[in-house]
Amino acid sequence: MGRPPCCDKVGIKKGPWTPEEDIILVSYIQEHGPGNWRSVPTNTGLLRCSKSCRLRWTNYLRPGIKRGNFTPHEEGMIIHLQALLGNKWAAIASYLPQRTDNDIKNYWNTHLKKKLKKFQSALDPHMASDSTKSFINERRSLEIITPSPSLSLSQSSTTYASSTENISRLLEGWMRSSPKTNNKILQQNTNSGAMDNHQAYQLKAEQDGGHGGGDLVSHEEFESILSFENLNNAAWDKSTGDSMPGRGSQAAANDDKVHVLPEKNKPRSDNNTTPPLSFLEKWLLDESAGQVEEMMELSPMF
DNA sequence: AAAAGGATCAACCGCCACTAC
DNA sequence: AGTAGTGGCGGTTGATCCTTT
């Protein structure tokens, strides 16, 4: 007997999410907090599987996600962590809380893998088959005598583009495309309290043409709507008694202690090769992040 | 300008781990 | 201890965009 599907496949919508669906999901989570994904499709009327809702939230909609180009520092962290942990994208993502595991995985597969391959072949054609790990270790032994300045993760995020901005953009485009539907949802959400005053105001303003130029909601304003404080206030602990599962709680604790890996994010117990985290933390944050950066600079092809 | 091929990334799938009963 | 339900993870796919010819 196989495992039953996570949801009834009949009538389940697949494929890219529409702005309308995003709004509904965000509104719901804002009110109830993330978690209990099983009930999300039922309670929202979304024709999506619970997994799909969770994925959409964690990979795209949740606050604190940084999108766009990876900085050299981030690249370095990923290369380093991949060499240490292997393809444990969630574990790697916990060290880069503004990035999702999916993003990191995609970036690795589309960019970094090639870069490293090139770099390895350039170093020594015979080395092409050597593992990234040995390469990194070699670099480490070379660089350890020239320690880099300490790095704080916060400094890597000057070009912060949170999902709140994504959503505000989304709202912007959405309002233009289907004002009728939007009016309906606006009313529903406003009535149900799922949308707060600011959101309602924003939608209304857009509809009234008040933002002719298509200005975005100010970052601070929108951030406050979807901030973790709000989510916490809303119903965080209602969900499962958990703090936000997975990387969310990381983002919430994203100030200066991001390198504390939550229990659920720790590599699975079958991965016994993972070095102690304290070691990793120290190494990555104090020492090595800059090393790979330098490595990038060393090679004209990076 | 159009076609072909490559790159990118959002989303899906299947499996595993954890938890409650 | 066994089972079912749920969430989380990593691999993969496929649609779309971009670049090259």
Short mmCIF file of C-alpha atoms (C1' of nucleotides) in Angstrom, two decimals:
data_model
loop_
_atom_site.label_atom_id
_atom_site.label_comp_id
_atom_site.label_asym_id
_atom_site.label_seq_id
_atom_site.Cartn_x
_atom_site.Cartn_y
_atom_site.Cartn_z
CA MET A 1 0.00 0.00 0.00
CA GLY A 2 1.49 3.26 -1.09
CA ARG A 3 1.43 6.48 0.78
CA PRO A 4 -1.74 8.43 0.11
CA PRO A 5 -1.36 11.66 -1.80
CA CYS A 6 -1.05 14.80 0.26
CA CYS A 7 -4.32 15.95 -1.15
CA ASP A 8 -7.02 14.89 -3.49
CA LYS A 9 -5.54 15.35 -6.93
CA VAL A 10 -8.91 15.88 -8.56
CA GLY A 11 -9.60 19.54 -9.15
CA ILE A 12 -6.20 20.60 -7.94
CA LYS A 13 -4.71 23.40 -9.93
CA LYS A 14 -1.10 23.21 -10.99
CA GLY A 15 1.37 25.50 -12.59
CA PRO A 16 2.33 29.09 -11.91
CA TRP A 17 0.53 30.98 -9.20
CA THR A 18 -1.61 33.93 -10.16
CA PRO A 19 -1.46 37.23 -8.31
CA GLU A 20 -4.97 36.60 -7.06
CA GLU A 21 -3.92 33.33 -5.49
CA ASP A 22 -0.90 34.97 -3.94
CA ILE A 23 -3.04 37.65 -2.37
CA ILE A 24 -5.41 35.11 -0.96
CA LEU A 25 -2.59 33.04 0.47
CA VAL A 26 -0.79 36.01 1.96
CA SER A 27 -3.98 37.34 3.47
CA TYR A 28 -4.72 34.01 5.03
CA ILE A 29 -1.27 33.53 6.45
CA GLN A 30 -1.24 37.04 7.74
CA GLU A 31 -4.30 36.24 9.73
CA HIS A 32 -3.59 32.70 10.81
CA GLY A 33 0.15 32.42 10.59
CA PRO A 34 1.96 29.79 8.60
CA GLY A 35 1.53 26.18 9.50
CA ASN A 36 -1.32 23.71 9.34
CA TRP A 37 -0.93 23.74 5.58
CA ARG A 38 -3.42 21.00 5.18
CA SER A 39 -6.19 23.36 6.09
CA VAL A 40 -5.04 26.23 3.92
CA PRO A 41 -6.66 25.14 0.66
CA THR A 42 -9.89 24.32 2.45
CA ASN A 43 -10.06 27.56 4.36
CA THR A 44 -9.01 29.81 1.53
CA GLY A 45 -10.79 28.14 -1.30
CA LEU A 46 -7.55 27.90 -3.18
CA LEU A 47 -7.56 25.03 -5.63
CA ARG A 48 -4.04 24.17 -4.65
CA CYS A 49 -2.50 21.31 -2.82
CA SER A 50 -1.27 22.09 0.68
CA LYS A 51 2.27 21.42 -0.36
CA SER A 52 1.98 23.86 -3.17
CA CYS A 53 0.74 26.52 -0.74
CA ARG A 54 3.60 25.90 1.64
CA LEU A 55 6.13 25.99 -1.14
CA ARG A 56 4.74 29.16 -2.58
CA TRP A 57 4.92 30.78 0.81
CA THR A 58 8.37 29.60 1.79
CA ASN A 59 9.99 30.13 -1.57
CA TYR A 60 8.37 33.30 -2.73
CA LEU A 61 5.91 35.07 -0.51
CA ARG A 62 7.27 34.94 2.98
CA PRO A 63 8.79 38.13 4.34
CA GLY A 64 12.51 38.54 4.37
CA ILE A 65 13.33 36.86 1.12
CA LYS A 66 16.05 38.50 -0.84
CA ARG A 67 15.84 38.02 -4.55
CA GLY A 68 18.04 38.92 -7.42
CA ASN A 69 21.72 38.52 -7.93
CA PHE A 70 23.83 36.73 -5.40
CA THR A 71 26.67 38.75 -3.97
CA PRO A 72 30.21 37.40 -4.13
CA HIS A 73 29.99 36.91 -0.39
CA GLU A 74 26.91 34.79 -0.76
CA GLU A 75 28.49 32.85 -3.58
CA GLY A 76 31.45 32.17 -1.38
CA MET A 77 29.28 30.99 1.46
CA ILE A 78 27.38 28.65 -0.81
CA ILE A 79 30.49 27.17 -2.36
CA HIS A 80 31.98 26.68 1.02
CA LEU A 81 28.93 25.18 2.60
CA GLN A 82 28.26 22.95 -0.36
CA ALA A 83 31.75 21.59 -0.08
CA LEU A 84 31.17 20.90 3.58
CA LEU A 85 27.60 19.74 3.65
CA GLY A 86 26.97 18.48 0.17
CA ASN A 87 23.61 19.16 -1.40
CA LYS A 88 21.94 19.96 1.89
CA TRP A 89 20.26 23.01 0.52
CA ALA A 90 18.06 23.62 3.49
CA ALA A 91 21.02 23.52 5.82
CA ILE A 92 22.93 25.83 3.54
CA ALA A 93 19.95 28.14 3.32
CA SER A 94 19.86 28.40 7.08
CA TYR A 95 23.17 30.23 6.87
CA LEU A 96 21.76 32.56 4.26
CA PRO A 97 18.36 33.16 5.77
CA GLN A 98 17.32 35.65 3.14
CA ARG A 99 17.70 33.06 0.45
CA THR A 100 15.51 30.05 -0.01
CA ASP A 101 16.86 26.57 -0.42
CA ASN A 102 15.27 26.48 -3.84
CA ASP A 103 17.06 29.64 -4.87
CA ILE A 104 20.35 28.37 -3.61
CA LYS A 105 19.86 25.04 -5.29
CA ASN A 106 18.98 26.72 -8.57
CA TYR A 107 21.90 29.07 -8.30
CA TRP A 108 24.24 26.24 -7.59
CA ASN A 109 23.01 24.18 -10.49
CA THR A 110 22.96 27.00 -12.99
CA HIS A 111 25.94 29.11 -11.98
CA LEU A 112 28.27 27.84 -9.37
CA LYS A 113 28.70 24.31 -10.61
CA LYS A 114 29.96 25.62 -13.90
CA LYS A 115 32.14 28.21 -12.30
CA LEU A 116 33.83 25.70 -10.08
CA LYS A 117 34.32 23.30 -12.92
CA LYS A 118 35.96 26.00 -14.98
CA PHE A 119 38.06 27.07 -12.09
CA GLN A 120 39.22 23.59 -11.35
CA SER A 121 40.16 22.92 -14.94
CA ALA A 122 42.00 26.21 -15.05
CA LEU A 123 43.96 25.40 -11.94
CA ASP A 124 45.08 22.10 -13.29
CA PRO A 125 43.54 20.13 -16.14
CA HIS A 126 44.29 16.93 -14.30
CA MET A 127 42.34 18.19 -11.36
CA ALA A 128 39.07 18.27 -13.21
CA SER A 129 37.86 15.13 -11.55
CA ASP A 130 38.83 16.18 -8.04
CA SER A 131 36.15 17.07 -5.60
CA THR A 132 35.20 20.55 -4.73
CA LYS A 133 35.92 19.68 -1.15
CA SER A 134 39.59 19.17 -1.67
CA PHE A 135 39.74 22.32 -3.66
CA ILE A 136 38.17 24.31 -0.91
CA ASN A 137 40.36 22.70 1.69
CA GLU A 138 43.39 23.60 -0.30
CA ARG A 139 42.26 27.17 -0.58
CA ARG A 140 41.58 27.23 3.09
CA SER A 141 45.01 26.07 4.03
CA LEU A 142 46.48 28.72 1.82
CA GLU A 143 44.31 31.53 3.04
CA ILE A 144 44.37 30.79 6.70
CA ILE A 145 47.54 32.76 7.10
CA THR A 146 45.84 35.88 5.80
CA PRO A 147 42.69 36.11 7.82
CA SER A 148 39.91 38.18 6.35
CA PRO A 149 38.06 40.73 8.35
CA SER A 150 35.15 39.37 10.31
CA LEU A 151 31.97 39.35 8.43
CA SER A 152 28.52 39.95 9.67
CA LEU A 153 25.71 38.62 7.60
CA SER A 154 23.85 41.86 7.76
CA GLN A 155 26.39 43.54 5.63
CA SER A 156 25.65 41.29 2.74
CA SER A 157 22.19 42.59 2.27
CA THR A 158 22.44 46.16 1.27
CA THR A 159 20.36 45.56 -1.83
CA TYR A 160 17.55 44.07 0.11
CA ALA A 161 14.49 43.20 -1.89
CA SER A 162 12.00 41.55 0.33
CA SER A 163 8.97 39.67 -0.72
CA THR A 164 6.91 42.53 0.54
CA GLU A 165 8.20 44.44 -2.40
CA ASN A 166 7.41 41.53 -4.61
CA ILE A 167 3.93 41.52 -3.31
CA SER A 168 3.51 45.23 -3.69
CA ARG A 169 4.66 44.92 -7.28
CA LEU A 170 2.35 42.06 -7.64
CA LEU A 171 -0.50 44.08 -6.30
CA GLU A 172 0.36 46.86 -8.64
CA GLY A 173 0.19 44.74 -11.73
CA TRP A 174 -2.76 42.87 -10.49
CA MET A 175 -4.83 45.94 -9.84
CA ARG A 176 -4.29 47.06 -13.37
CA SER A 177 -5.14 43.76 -14.91
CA SER A 178 -8.40 42.84 -13.25
CA PRO A 179 -10.05 45.60 -11.29
CA LYS A 180 -13.36 43.78 -11.03
CA THR A 181 -12.04 40.65 -9.45
CA ASN A 182 -9.84 42.73 -7.28
CA ASN A 183 -12.71 44.76 -5.98
CA LYS A 184 -14.39 41.57 -4.97
CA ILE A 185 -11.41 40.18 -3.16
CA LEU A 186 -10.68 43.54 -1.64
CA GLN A 187 -14.14 43.58 -0.20
CA GLN A 188 -13.93 40.02 1.00
CA ASN A 189 -10.64 40.55 2.66
CA THR A 190 -11.58 43.82 4.19
CA ASN A 191 -14.80 42.39 5.53
CA SER A 192 -13.15 39.35 6.93
CA GLY A 193 -10.41 41.34 8.51
CA ALA A 194 -7.88 39.34 6.60
CA MET A 195 -6.53 42.48 5.05
CA ASP A 196 -5.44 45.26 7.28
CA ASN A 197 -6.16 48.88 6.82
CA HIS A 198 -3.04 49.63 4.99
CA GLN A 199 -3.55 46.89 2.46
CA ALA A 200 -7.09 47.96 1.90
CA TYR A 201 -5.96 51.52 1.54
CA GLN A 202 -3.28 50.55 -0.86
CA LEU A 203 -5.61 48.60 -3.05
CA LYS A 204 -8.17 51.32 -2.96
CA ALA A 205 -5.64 53.95 -3.81
CA GLU A 206 -4.46 51.92 -6.74
CA GLN A 207 -7.99 51.49 -7.94
CA ASP A 208 -8.75 55.15 -7.61
CA GLY A 209 -5.80 55.91 -9.77
CA GLY A 210 -4.11 57.72 -6.98
CA HIS A 211 -0.80 56.15 -7.89
CA GLY A 212 -0.78 57.04 -11.53
CA GLY A 213 2.90 56.40 -11.81
CA GLY A 214 2.60 52.99 -10.28
CA ASP A 215 4.55 53.77 -7.15
CA LEU A 216 5.24 50.89 -4.87
CA VAL A 217 4.02 50.75 -1.38
CA SER A 218 6.79 52.11 0.72
CA HIS A 219 9.01 49.42 1.93
CA GLU A 220 8.59 50.27 5.58
CA GLU A 221 4.85 50.38 5.28
CA PHE A 222 4.52 47.13 3.52
CA GLU A 223 7.11 45.50 5.67
CA SER A 224 5.04 46.38 8.66
CA ILE A 225 2.05 44.70 7.13
CA LEU A 226 3.81 41.45 6.62
CA SER A 227 6.36 41.70 9.31
CA PHE A 228 7.02 38.78 11.53
CA GLU A 229 5.83 40.84 14.42
CA ASN A 230 2.49 41.03 12.72
CA LEU A 231 2.54 37.40 11.91
CA ASN A 232 3.44 36.62 15.45
CA ASN A 233 0.69 38.80 16.73
CA ALA A 234 -1.73 37.32 14.30
CA ALA A 235 -1.59 33.69 15.16
CA TRP A 236 1.87 32.39 15.06
CA ASP A 237 1.46 30.07 17.97
CA LYS A 238 -1.94 29.03 16.74
CA SER A 239 -0.39 27.06 13.99
CA THR A 240 1.30 24.09 15.51
CA GLY A 241 2.82 25.34 18.65
CA ASP A 242 5.96 25.48 16.66
CA SER A 243 7.85 28.56 15.89
CA MET A 244 7.70 29.05 12.18
CA PRO A 245 8.73 25.81 10.70
CA GLY A 246 11.87 25.67 8.71
CA ARG A 247 13.57 28.79 7.59
CA GLY A 248 10.94 31.22 8.68
CA SER A 249 12.02 31.28 12.22
CA GLN A 250 15.49 31.79 10.97
CA ALA A 251 14.44 34.85 9.13
CA ALA A 252 12.70 36.04 12.21
CA ALA A 253 15.87 35.64 14.16
CA ASN A 254 17.76 37.18 11.39
CA ASP A 255 19.45 39.99 13.21
CA ASP A 256 22.85 38.98 14.31
CA LYS A 257 22.38 35.39 15.23
CA VAL A 258 21.37 33.85 11.99
CA HIS A 259 23.90 31.17 12.31
CA VAL A 260 22.02 29.34 14.96
CA LEU A 261 20.62 26.41 13.08
CA PRO A 262 17.17 25.45 14.33
CA GLU A 263 16.54 21.85 15.21
CA LYS A 264 14.35 21.23 12.23
CA ASN A 265 16.87 22.68 9.87
CA LYS A 266 19.71 20.64 11.01
CA PRO A 267 20.87 18.12 8.51
CA ARG A 268 19.01 14.90 8.87
CA SER A 269 20.34 12.43 11.30
CA ASP A 270 21.50 10.15 8.52
CA ASN A 271 24.01 12.75 7.54
CA ASN A 272 26.72 11.94 9.98
CA THR A 273 29.37 13.70 8.00
CA THR A 274 28.20 17.12 9.07
CA PRO A 275 30.78 18.78 11.24
CA PRO A 276 29.69 20.34 14.50
CA LEU A 277 27.82 23.51 13.82
CA SER A 278 29.79 25.63 16.18
CA PHE A 279 32.83 24.84 14.16
CA LEU A 280 31.06 25.67 10.96
CA GLU A 281 29.73 28.88 12.32
CA LYS A 282 33.04 30.07 13.50
CA TRP A 283 34.82 29.06 10.40
CA LEU A 284 32.31 30.49 8.00
CA LEU A 285 31.65 33.72 9.72
CA ASP A 286 35.02 34.65 11.03
CA GLU A 287 37.31 33.33 8.51
CA SER A 288 36.34 31.69 5.35
CA ALA A 289 33.56 33.65 3.78
CA GLY A 290 36.04 36.14 2.50
CA GLN A 291 38.36 33.47 1.32
CA VAL A 292 36.16 32.19 -1.40
CA GLU A 293 35.44 35.73 -2.33
CA GLU A 294 39.14 36.17 -2.83
CA MET A 295 39.19 32.97 -4.76
CA MET A 296 36.65 34.47 -7.09
CA GLU A 297 38.81 37.47 -7.56
CA LEU A 298 41.83 35.37 -8.25
CA SER A 299 40.20 33.87 -11.24
CA PRO A 300 39.33 36.15 -14.13
CA MET A 301 36.61 33.80 -15.16
CA PHE A 302 34.53 34.42 -12.05
"C1'" DA B 1 13.23 38.81 -38.51
"C1'" DA B 2 13.00 34.13 -37.33
"C1'" DA B 3 14.57 29.80 -35.63
"C1'" DA B 4 17.46 27.13 -32.59
"C1'" DG B 5 19.69 26.36 -28.56
"C1'" DG B 6 20.85 27.57 -23.90
"C1'" DA B 7 19.92 29.51 -19.39
"C1'" DT B 8 16.98 30.43 -15.72
"C1'" DC B 9 13.82 29.60 -12.12
"C1'" DA B 10 9.17 28.48 -10.29
"C1'" DA B 11 6.87 24.55 -9.33
"C1'" DC B 12 6.10 19.58 -8.96
"C1'" DC B 13 7.14 14.84 -7.41
"C1'" DG B 14 8.48 11.29 -4.48
"C1'" DC B 15 10.67 10.06 -0.50
"C1'" DC B 16 11.89 10.58 4.36
"C1'" DA B 17 11.38 12.14 9.24
"C1'" DC B 18 8.64 13.36 12.83
"C1'" DT B 19 4.54 13.26 15.62
"C1'" DA B 20 0.15 11.89 17.45
"C1'" DC B 21 -2.75 8.34 18.32
"C1'" DA C 1 5.12 -1.07 18.32
"C1'" DG C 2 2.52 0.06 14.37
"C1'" DT C 3 0.04 3.24 11.48
"C1'" DA C 4 -1.58 7.45 9.46
"C1'" DG C 5 -1.08 12.23 8.78
"C1'" DT C 6 1.73 16.07 7.91
"C1'" DG C 7 5.70 18.87 6.95
"C1'" DG C 8 10.19 19.20 4.93
"C1'" DC C 9 13.79 18.14 1.68
"C1'" DG C 10 16.33 17.30 -2.63
"C1'" DG C 11 16.00 16.04 -7.42
"C1'" DT C 12 13.84 17.04 -11.54
"C1'" DT C 13 10.85 19.12 -14.95
"C1'" DG C 14 8.95 22.40 -18.00
"C1'" DA C 15 7.66 27.04 -19.29
"C1'" DT C 16 9.64 31.23 -20.30
"C1'" DC C 17 13.19 34.34 -21.37
"C1'" DC C 18 17.56 35.38 -23.51
"C1'" DT C 19 21.29 34.87 -26.74
"C1'" DT C 20 23.25 33.33 -30.82
"C1'" DT C 21 23.18 32.13 -35.57
#
